[in-house]
Coordinates of C-alpha atoms in Angstrom, one line a residue:
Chain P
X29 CA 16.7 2.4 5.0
X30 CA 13.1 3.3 4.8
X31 CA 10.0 0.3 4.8
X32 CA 8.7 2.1 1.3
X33 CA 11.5 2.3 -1.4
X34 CA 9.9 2.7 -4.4
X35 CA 8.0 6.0 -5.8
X36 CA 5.7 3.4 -6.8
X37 CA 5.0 1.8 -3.4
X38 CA 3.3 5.2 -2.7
X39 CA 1.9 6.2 -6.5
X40 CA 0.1 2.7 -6.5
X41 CA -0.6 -0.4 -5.9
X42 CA -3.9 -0.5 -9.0
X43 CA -6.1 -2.2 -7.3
X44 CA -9.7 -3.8 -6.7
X45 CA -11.0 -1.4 -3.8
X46 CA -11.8 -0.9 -1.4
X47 CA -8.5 -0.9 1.4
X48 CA -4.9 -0.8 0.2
X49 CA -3.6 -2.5 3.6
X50 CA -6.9 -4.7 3.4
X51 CA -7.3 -5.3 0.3
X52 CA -4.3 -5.4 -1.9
X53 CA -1.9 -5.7 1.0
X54 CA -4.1 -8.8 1.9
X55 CA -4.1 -10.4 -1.7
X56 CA 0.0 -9.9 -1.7
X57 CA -0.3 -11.8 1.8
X58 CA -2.0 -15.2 -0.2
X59 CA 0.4 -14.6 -2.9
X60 CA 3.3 -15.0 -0.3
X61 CA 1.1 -18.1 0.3
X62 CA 0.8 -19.2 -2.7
X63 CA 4.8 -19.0 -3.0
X64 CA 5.9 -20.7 0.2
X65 CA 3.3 -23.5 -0.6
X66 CA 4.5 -24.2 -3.8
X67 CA 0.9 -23.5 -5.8
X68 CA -2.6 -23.6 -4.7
X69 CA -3.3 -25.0 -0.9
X70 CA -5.3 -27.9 -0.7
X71 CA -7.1 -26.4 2.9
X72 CA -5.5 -22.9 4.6
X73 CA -6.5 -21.4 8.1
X74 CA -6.3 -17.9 7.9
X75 CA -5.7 -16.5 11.4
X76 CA -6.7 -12.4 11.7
X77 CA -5.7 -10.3 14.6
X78 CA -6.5 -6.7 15.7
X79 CA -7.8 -4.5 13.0
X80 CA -7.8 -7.7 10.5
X81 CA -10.0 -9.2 13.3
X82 CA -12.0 -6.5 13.4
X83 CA -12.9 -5.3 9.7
X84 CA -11.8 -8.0 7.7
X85 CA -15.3 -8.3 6.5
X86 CA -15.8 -5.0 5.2
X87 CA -12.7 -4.6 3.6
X88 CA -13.1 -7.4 1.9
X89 CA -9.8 -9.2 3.5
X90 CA -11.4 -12.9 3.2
X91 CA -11.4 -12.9 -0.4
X92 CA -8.4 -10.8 -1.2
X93 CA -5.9 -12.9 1.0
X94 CA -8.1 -16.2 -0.8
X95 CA -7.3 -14.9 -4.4
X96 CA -3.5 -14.1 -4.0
X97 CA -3.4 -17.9 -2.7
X98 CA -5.2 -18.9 -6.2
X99 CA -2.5 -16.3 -7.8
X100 CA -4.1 -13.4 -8.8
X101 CA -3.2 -10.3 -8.7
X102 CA -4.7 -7.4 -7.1
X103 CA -5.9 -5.6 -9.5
X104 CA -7.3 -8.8 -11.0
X105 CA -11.1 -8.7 -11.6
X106 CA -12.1 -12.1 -10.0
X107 CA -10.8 -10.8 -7.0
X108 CA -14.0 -10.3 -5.0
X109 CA -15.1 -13.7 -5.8
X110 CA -12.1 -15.2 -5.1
X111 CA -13.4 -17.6 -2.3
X112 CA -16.3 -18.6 -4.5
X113 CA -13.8 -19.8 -7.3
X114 CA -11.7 -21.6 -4.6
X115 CA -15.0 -23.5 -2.8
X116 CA -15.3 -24.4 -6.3
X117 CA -11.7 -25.6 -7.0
X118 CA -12.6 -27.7 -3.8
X119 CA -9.7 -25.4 -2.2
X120 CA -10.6 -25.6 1.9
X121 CA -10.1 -22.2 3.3
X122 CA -11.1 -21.1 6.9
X123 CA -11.0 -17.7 8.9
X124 CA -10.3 -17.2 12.1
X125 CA -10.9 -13.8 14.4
X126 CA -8.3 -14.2 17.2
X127 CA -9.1 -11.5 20.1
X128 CA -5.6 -11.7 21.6
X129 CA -3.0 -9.6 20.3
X130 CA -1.3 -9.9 17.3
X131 CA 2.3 -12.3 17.3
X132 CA 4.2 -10.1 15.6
X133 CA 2.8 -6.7 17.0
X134 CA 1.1 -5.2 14.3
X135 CA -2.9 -4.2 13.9
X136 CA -2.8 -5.5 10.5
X137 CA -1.7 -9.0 11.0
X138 CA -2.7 -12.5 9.5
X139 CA -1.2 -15.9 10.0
X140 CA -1.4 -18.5 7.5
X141 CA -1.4 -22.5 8.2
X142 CA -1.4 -23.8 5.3
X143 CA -1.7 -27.8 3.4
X144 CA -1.1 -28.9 0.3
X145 CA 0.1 -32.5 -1.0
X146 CA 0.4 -33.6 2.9
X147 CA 3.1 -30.9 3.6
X148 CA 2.2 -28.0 6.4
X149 CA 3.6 -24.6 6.0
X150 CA 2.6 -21.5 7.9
X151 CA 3.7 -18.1 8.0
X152 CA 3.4 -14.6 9.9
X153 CA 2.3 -11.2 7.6
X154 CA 1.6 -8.0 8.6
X155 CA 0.0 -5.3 6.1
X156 CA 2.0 -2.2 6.6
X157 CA -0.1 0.6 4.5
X158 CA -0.4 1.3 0.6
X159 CA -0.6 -2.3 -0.5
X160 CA 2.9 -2.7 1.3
X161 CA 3.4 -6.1 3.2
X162 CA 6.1 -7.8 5.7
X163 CA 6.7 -11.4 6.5
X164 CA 8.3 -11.8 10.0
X165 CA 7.9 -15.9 10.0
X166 CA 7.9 -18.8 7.8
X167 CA 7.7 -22.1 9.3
X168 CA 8.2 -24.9 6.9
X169 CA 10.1 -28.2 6.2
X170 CA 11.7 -28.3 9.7
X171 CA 13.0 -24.6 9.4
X172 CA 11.5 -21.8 11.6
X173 CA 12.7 -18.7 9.9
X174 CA 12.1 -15.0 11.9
X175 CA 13.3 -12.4 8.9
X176 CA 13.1 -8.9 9.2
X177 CA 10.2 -8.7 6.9
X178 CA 10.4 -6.2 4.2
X179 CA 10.4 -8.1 0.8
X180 CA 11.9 -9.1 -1.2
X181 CA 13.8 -12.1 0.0
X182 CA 15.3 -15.1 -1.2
X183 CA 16.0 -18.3 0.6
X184 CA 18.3 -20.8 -0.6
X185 CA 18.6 -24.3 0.9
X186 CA 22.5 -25.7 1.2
X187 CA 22.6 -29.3 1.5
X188 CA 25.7 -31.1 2.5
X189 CA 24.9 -33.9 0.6
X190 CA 25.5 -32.3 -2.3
X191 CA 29.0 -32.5 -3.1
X192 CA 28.5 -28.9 -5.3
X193 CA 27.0 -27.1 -2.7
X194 CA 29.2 -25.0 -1.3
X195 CA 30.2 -23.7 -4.9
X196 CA 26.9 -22.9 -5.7
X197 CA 26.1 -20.9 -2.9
X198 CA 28.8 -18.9 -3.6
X199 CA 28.2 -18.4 -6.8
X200 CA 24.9 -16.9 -5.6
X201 CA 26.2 -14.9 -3.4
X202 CA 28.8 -13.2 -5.6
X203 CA 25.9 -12.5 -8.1
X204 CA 23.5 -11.3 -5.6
X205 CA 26.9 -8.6 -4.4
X206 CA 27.8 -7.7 -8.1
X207 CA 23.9 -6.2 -8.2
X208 CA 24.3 -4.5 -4.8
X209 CA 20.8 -6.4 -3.9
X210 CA 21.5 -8.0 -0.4
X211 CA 21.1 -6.2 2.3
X212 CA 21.0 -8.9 5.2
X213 CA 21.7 -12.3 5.2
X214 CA 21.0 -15.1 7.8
X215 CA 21.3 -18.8 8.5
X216 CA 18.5 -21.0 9.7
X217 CA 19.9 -24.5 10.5
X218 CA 17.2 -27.4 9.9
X219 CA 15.9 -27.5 13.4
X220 CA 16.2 -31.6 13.3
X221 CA 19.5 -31.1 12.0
X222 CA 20.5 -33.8 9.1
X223 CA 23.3 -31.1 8.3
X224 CA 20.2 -29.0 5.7
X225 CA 20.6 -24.7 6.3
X226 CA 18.5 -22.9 4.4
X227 CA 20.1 -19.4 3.8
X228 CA 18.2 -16.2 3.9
X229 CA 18.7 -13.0 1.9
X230 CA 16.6 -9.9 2.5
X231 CA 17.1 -7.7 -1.5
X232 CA 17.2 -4.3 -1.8
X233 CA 16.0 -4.7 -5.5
X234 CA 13.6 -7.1 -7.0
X235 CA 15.6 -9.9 -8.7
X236 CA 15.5 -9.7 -12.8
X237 CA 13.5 -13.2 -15.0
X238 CA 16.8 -14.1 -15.8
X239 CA 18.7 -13.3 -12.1
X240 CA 16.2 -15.7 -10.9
X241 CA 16.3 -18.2 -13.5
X242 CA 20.3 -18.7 -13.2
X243 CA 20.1 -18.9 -9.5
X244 CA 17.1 -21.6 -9.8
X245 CA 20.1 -23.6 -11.9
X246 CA 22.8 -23.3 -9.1
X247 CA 20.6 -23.8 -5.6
X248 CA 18.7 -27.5 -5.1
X249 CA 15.9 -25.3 -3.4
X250 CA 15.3 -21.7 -3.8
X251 CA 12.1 -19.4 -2.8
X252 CA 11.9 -16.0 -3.4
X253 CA 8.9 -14.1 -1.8
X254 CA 8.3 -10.6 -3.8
Chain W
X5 CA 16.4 7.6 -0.5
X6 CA 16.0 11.4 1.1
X7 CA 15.4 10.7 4.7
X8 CA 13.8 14.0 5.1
X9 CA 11.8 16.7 3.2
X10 CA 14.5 19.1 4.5
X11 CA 17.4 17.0 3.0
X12 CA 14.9 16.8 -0.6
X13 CA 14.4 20.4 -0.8
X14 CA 17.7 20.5 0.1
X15 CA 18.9 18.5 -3.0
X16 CA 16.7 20.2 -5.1
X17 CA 17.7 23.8 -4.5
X18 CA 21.4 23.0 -4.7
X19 CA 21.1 21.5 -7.9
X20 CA 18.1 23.6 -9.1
X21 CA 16.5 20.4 -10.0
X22 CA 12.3 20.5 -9.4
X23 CA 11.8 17.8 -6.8
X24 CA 9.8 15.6 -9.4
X25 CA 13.0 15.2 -11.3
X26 CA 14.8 14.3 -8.6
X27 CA 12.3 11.3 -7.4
X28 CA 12.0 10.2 -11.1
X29 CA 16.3 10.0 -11.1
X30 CA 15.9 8.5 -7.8
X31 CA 13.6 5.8 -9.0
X32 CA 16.0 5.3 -12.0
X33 CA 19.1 4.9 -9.9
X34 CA 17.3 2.7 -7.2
X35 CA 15.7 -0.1 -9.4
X36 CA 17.7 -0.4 -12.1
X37 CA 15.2 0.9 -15.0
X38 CA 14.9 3.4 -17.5
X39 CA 13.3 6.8 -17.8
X40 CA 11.0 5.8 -20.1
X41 CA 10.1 2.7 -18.5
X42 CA 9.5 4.7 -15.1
X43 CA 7.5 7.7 -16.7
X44 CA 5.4 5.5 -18.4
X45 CA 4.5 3.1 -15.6
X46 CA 3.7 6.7 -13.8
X47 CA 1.8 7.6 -16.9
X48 CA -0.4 4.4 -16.5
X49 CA -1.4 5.6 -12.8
X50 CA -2.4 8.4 -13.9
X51 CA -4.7 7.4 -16.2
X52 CA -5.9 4.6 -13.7
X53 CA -6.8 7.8 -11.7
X54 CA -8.8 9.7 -14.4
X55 CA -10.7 6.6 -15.6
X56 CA -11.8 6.2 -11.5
X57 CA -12.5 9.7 -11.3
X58 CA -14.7 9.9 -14.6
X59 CA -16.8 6.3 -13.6
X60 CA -17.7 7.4 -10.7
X61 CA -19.2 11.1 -11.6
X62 CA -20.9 9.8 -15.0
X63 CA -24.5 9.1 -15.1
X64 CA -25.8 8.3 -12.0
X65 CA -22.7 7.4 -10.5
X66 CA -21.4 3.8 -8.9
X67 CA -23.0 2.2 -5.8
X68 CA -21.1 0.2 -3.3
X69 CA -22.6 -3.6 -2.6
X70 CA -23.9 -2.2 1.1
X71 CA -25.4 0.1 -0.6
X72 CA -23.9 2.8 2.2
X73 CA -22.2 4.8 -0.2
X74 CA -22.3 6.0 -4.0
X75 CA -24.2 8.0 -6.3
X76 CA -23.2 11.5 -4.9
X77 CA -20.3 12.4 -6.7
X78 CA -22.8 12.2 -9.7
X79 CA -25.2 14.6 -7.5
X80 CA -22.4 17.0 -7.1
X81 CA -21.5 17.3 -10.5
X82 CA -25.4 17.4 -11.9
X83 CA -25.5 20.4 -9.3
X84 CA -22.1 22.1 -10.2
X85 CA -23.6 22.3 -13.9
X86 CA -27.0 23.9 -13.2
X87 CA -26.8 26.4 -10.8
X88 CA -23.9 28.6 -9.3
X89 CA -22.5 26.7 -6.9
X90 CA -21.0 28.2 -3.1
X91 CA -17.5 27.2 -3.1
X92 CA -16.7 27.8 -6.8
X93 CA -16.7 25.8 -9.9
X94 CA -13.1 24.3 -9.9
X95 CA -13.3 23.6 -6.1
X96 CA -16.8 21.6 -6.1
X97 CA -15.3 19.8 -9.7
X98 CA -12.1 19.5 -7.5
X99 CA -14.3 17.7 -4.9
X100 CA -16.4 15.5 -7.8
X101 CA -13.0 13.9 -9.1
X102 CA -12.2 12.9 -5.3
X103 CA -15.4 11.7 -4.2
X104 CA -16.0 9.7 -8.0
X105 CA -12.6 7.9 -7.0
X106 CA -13.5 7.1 -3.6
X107 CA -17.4 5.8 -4.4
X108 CA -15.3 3.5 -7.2
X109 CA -13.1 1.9 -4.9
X110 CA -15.7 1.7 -2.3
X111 CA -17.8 -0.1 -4.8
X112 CA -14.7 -3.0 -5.6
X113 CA -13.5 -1.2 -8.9
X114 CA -9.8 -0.1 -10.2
X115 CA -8.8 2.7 -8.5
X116 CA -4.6 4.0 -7.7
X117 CA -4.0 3.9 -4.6
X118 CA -2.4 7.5 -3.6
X119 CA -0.9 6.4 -0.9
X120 CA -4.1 4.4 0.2
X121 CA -7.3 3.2 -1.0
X122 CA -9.1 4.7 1.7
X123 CA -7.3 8.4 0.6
X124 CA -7.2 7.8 -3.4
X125 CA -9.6 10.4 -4.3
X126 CA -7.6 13.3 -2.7
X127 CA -4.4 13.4 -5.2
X128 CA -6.9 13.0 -8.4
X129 CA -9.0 15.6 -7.2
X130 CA -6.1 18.1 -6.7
X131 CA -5.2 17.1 -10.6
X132 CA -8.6 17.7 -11.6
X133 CA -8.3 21.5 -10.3
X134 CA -5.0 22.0 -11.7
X135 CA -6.1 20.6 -15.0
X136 CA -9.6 23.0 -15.0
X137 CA -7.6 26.0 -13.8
X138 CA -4.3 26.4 -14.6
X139 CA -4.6 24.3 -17.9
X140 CA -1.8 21.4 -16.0
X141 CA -0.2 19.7 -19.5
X142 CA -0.3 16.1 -19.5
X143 CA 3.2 15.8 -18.8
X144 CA 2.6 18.0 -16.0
X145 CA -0.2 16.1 -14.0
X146 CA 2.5 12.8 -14.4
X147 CA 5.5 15.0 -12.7
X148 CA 2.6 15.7 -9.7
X149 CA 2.7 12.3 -9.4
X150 CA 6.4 12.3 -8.7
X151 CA 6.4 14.6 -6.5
X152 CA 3.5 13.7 -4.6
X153 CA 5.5 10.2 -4.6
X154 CA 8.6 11.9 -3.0
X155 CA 6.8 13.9 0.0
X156 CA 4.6 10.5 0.3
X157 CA 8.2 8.0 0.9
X158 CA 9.3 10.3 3.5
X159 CA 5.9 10.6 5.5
X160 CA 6.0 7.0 5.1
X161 CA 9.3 6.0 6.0
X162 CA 9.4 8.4 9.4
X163 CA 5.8 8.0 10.2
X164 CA 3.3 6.1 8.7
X165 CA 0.4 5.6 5.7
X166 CA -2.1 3.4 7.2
X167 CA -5.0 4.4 9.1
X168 CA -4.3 1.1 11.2
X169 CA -1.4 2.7 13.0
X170 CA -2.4 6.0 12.2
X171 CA -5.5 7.4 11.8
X172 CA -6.9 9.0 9.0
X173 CA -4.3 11.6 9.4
X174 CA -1.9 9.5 8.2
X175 CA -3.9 8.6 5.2
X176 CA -5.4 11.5 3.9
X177 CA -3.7 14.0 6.1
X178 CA -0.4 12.7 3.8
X179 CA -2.6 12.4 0.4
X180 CA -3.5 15.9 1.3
X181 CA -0.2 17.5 2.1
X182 CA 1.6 15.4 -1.0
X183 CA -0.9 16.7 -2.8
X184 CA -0.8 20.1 -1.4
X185 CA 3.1 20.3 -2.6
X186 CA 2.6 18.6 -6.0
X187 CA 0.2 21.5 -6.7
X188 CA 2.7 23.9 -5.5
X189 CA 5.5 22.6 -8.0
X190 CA 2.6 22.4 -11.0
X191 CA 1.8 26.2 -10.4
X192 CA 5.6 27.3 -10.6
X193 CA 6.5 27.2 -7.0
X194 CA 10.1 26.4 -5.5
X195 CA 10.8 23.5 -3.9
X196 CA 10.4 25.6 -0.4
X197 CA 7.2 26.5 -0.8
X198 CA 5.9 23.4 -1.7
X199 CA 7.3 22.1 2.0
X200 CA 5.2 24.8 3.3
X201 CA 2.2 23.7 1.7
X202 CA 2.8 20.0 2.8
X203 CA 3.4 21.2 6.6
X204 CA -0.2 23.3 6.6
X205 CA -1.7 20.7 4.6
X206 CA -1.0 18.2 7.2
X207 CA -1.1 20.6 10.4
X208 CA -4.8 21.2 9.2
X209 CA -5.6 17.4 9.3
X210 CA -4.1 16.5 11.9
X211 CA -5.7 14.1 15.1
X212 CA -8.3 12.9 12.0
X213 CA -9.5 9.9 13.3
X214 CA -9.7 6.8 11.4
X215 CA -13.5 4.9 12.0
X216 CA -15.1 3.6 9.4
X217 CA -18.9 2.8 9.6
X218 CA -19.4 -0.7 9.8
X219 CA -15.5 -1.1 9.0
X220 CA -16.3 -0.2 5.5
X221 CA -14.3 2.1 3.3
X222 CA -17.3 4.3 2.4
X223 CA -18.9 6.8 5.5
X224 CA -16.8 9.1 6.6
X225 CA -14.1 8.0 4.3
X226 CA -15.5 9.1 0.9
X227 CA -16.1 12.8 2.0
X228 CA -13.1 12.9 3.5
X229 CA -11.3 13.0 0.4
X230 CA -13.6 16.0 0.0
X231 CA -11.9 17.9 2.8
X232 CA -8.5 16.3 1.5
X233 CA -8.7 17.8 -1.4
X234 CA -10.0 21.1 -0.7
X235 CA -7.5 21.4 1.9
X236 CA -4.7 20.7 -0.2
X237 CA -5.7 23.4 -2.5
X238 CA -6.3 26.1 0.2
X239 CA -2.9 25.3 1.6
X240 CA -1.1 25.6 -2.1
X241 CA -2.7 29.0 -2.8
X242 CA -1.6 30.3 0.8
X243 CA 2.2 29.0 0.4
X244 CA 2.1 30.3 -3.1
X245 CA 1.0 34.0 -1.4
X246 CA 4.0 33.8 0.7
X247 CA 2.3 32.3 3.6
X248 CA 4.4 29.4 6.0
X249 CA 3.6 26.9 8.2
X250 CA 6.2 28.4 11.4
X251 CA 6.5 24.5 12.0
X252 CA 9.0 23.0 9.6
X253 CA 7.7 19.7 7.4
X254 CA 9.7 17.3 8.8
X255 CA 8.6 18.3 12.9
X256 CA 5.0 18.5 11.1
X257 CA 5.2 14.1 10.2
X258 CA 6.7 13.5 13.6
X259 CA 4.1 15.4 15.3
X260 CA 1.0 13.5 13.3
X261 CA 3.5 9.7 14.5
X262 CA 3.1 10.7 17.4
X263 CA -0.2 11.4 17.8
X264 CA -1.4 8.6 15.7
X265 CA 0.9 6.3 17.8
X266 CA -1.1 8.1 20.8
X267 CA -4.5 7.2 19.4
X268 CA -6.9 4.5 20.8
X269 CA -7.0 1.4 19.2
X270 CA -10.8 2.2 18.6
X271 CA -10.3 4.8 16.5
X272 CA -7.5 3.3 14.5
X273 CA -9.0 1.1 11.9
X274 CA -11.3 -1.2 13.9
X275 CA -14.7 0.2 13.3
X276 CA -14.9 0.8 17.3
X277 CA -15.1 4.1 18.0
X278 CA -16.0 7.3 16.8
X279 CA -18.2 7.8 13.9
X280 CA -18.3 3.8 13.7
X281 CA -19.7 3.6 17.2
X282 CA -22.5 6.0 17.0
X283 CA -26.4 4.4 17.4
X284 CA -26.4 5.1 13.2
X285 CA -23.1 3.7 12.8
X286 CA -23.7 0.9 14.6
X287 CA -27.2 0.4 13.2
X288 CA -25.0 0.1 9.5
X289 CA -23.4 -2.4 10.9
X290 CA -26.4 -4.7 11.7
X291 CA -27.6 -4.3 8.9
X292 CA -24.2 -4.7 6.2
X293 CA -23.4 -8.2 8.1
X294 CA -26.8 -9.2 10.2
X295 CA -24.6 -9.5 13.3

């Protein structure tokens, strides 16, 4: 099963120029972000390696990772001034040019640590070509997640001390099979246990409004990155 | 999901299907949505694309912030219309509609990105052509998008888009030869002949280097496009004579993986070598960022 599934993950992204992996792959990266920080960070450390290190200025990387973490889009006008609008928003966001290799062995990579409301998460992206992105690791709430990468993906966190939790999961699970979306799944145990999982899905298909909004019902905690 | 061009000309000459209308029932099948609803979203690029192409060759043109790059697609154009021009009128309008899209994104505006920003002006420019010379319907510069789109997924999925881990081969060697076979299919051919026209398309391009001045999108990459586009039409025309490419498609993409995967890190996407690294090049660079 190919990275690029999609007629339209080569026939697009529209987009603010001027780089695809740069660029629009970069503002998908803050909207992953944006996502796994549940809105807007209060301060974000954006680490770039290889060619991110290297041309992140010229393509214009800064602000486009900076405006998908303020949730635009990339074809979104405001783009460019993206980090202007998040000074302004009081919205602390710092870049770093690593010179060592890239973590997750890719030229294209960036790693987010990210703050908001006293809560740290960070994750590991790579921009693959075309607008395309992959997220390799989320680190977050006690969970240090490694997925494959390709979007999109859904975690769901299972809590024992809900007595309905099991049910619910399942019920998940059968409705994710029914639409032939999952193509991998995996369990990340809470790495200071107090019996939390958080269960991983990687989708073949993006999830419909109303998919998502009857599995947000069933699961206590659900993130899907798209 | 064809996991080679063999297997999607394949499919298409079995069921006598043109290989547009096999990635547009593929896109159907694999997310779920209509016809309509996947036509028109196609029909939307495509006039992303010709809005880009038409900016950026009106008036004087469009002007990147750096001020490295814009202004010449205009040139070209004013030249095209007042004095008879070397390589033809349909190739230097060809060339306009490629360069226009690539001074637009260059200079932060909308552009489609066919597969990549850095190569979006080589697929319009292709369009342009067949729109000037062969009168291309509406309905067919959106199937050239399709089947563009189908060559595109499997030089993506078995080798790579993004001058990064690439080279410029891999960006607008692959805008070239999609575009190269979506001309094919537009002027009649069979889906064979449009896999010769990808394999020359990309056998001409290949070993590009990827090194952008001052890590810009802008020098070389906006006359690239040129060449991308010419090419592509050269390499229609000769597997619409009859002419083939010895080296079949598919051994053509694992050729330009494996060069690009042989490439120096300078001259894959890091502004390091190259063009990028010449005393001009690096002089750009002082002066875009002061460092």
């Amino acid at each position: 099963m190919g990275k690029y599934r999609s007629v339209f993950d080569i026939i697009g992204p529209v987009m603010i120029g001027p780089s695809s992996s740069h660029t629009a792959g970069a503002v998908s990266i803050g909207r992953i972000g944006h996502i796994l920080a549940g809105g807007i960070p209060d301060r974000a450390v954006i680490h770039h390696y290889e060619s991110f290190a290297r041309t992140h200025k010229g393509h214009g990387t800064d602000y486009a990772i900076a405006s998908g973490l303020l949730g635009l889009a990339p074809d979104d006008p405001k783009v460019p001034n993206a980090l202007a609008i998040a000074c302004g928003m009081g919205v602390d966001i710092e870049f770093i040019e690593e010179d060592g290799d890239s973590p997750i062995h890719h030229p294209n990579t960036a790693v987010l640590d990210m703050e908001k409301d006293g809560k740290v998460v960070s994750f590991w992206a790579c921009s693959i070509g075309g607008g395309t992105i992959e997220v390799r690791r989320i680190r977050m709430d006690g969970y240090d997640m490694r997925p494959s990468g390709l979007l999109p993906m859904l975690f769901i966190e299972e809590n024992h001390s809900r007595s309905d939790s099991d049910k619910a999961l399942s019920t998940v699970e059968a409705m994710l099979g029914r639409g032939g979306h999952v193509m991998q799944k995996t369990i990340y145990p809470k790495i200071d246990g107090e019996g939390r999982r958080m269960i991983g899905f990687e989708l073949e298909h993006p999830l419909s409004a109303d998919q998502q909004d009857e599995i947000d019902v069933l699961a206590s905690r659900l993130i899907y990155l798209h | 999901m064809f996991g080679s061009i063999a297997e999607l000309v394949g499919a298409a000459e079995k069921t006598g299907t043109p290989i547009s209308e096999l990635m547009i029932q593929q896109e159907c099948a694999r997310s779920g949505r209509t016809r309509d609803q996947v036509w028109s979203r196609m029909s939307q690029d495509l006039d992303v694309m010709l809005a880009a192409a038409k900016k950026g060759s009106e008036g004087r043109g469009v002007f990147s912030k750096t001020g490295l790059s814009g202004g010449e697609a205009a040139l070209l154009d004013r030249y095209r219309r007042s004095r008879t021009t070397l390589s033809g009128d349909t190739m230097v309008g060809a060339v306009v509609a490629a360069m226009a899209t690539n001074e637009v994104n260059a200079a932060m505006g909308v552009i489609c990105a066919t597969p990549t920003a850095g190569s979006s002006g080589t697929l319009p420019g292709v369009i342009n052509a067949l729109r000037e010379r062969i009168d291309l319907s509406r309905e067919g510069q959106v199937r050239c998008l399709f089947t563009a789109g189908a060559f595109g997924l499997v030089t993506a999925n078995k080798a790579m888009i993004a001058g990064a881990t690439g080279g410029c081969q891999a960006e607008v060697g692959s805008a070239s030869a999609m575009a190269a076979a979506a001309a094919v299919e537009a002027a009649g051919g069979d889906p064979a002949t449009c896999a010769e026209a990808f394999a020359m398309a990309l056998s001409n391009l290949l070993g590009l280097v990827c090194d952008p001045v001052a890590g810009l999108v802008e020098v070389p990459c906006i006359k690239r496009n040129a060449i991308g586009t010419a090419n592509a039409l050269i390499c229609a025309d000769i597997a619409l004579s009859g002419g083939t490419s010895k080296i079949p498609a598919d051994q053509v993409v694992a050729a330009m993986k494996s060069i690009g995967e042989a490439m120096p890190a300078s001259l894959r996407e890091t502004g390091a070598g190259g063009l990028a690294d010449t005393p001009a090049g690096r002089e750009f660079r002082k002066t875009v960022f002061g460092e």
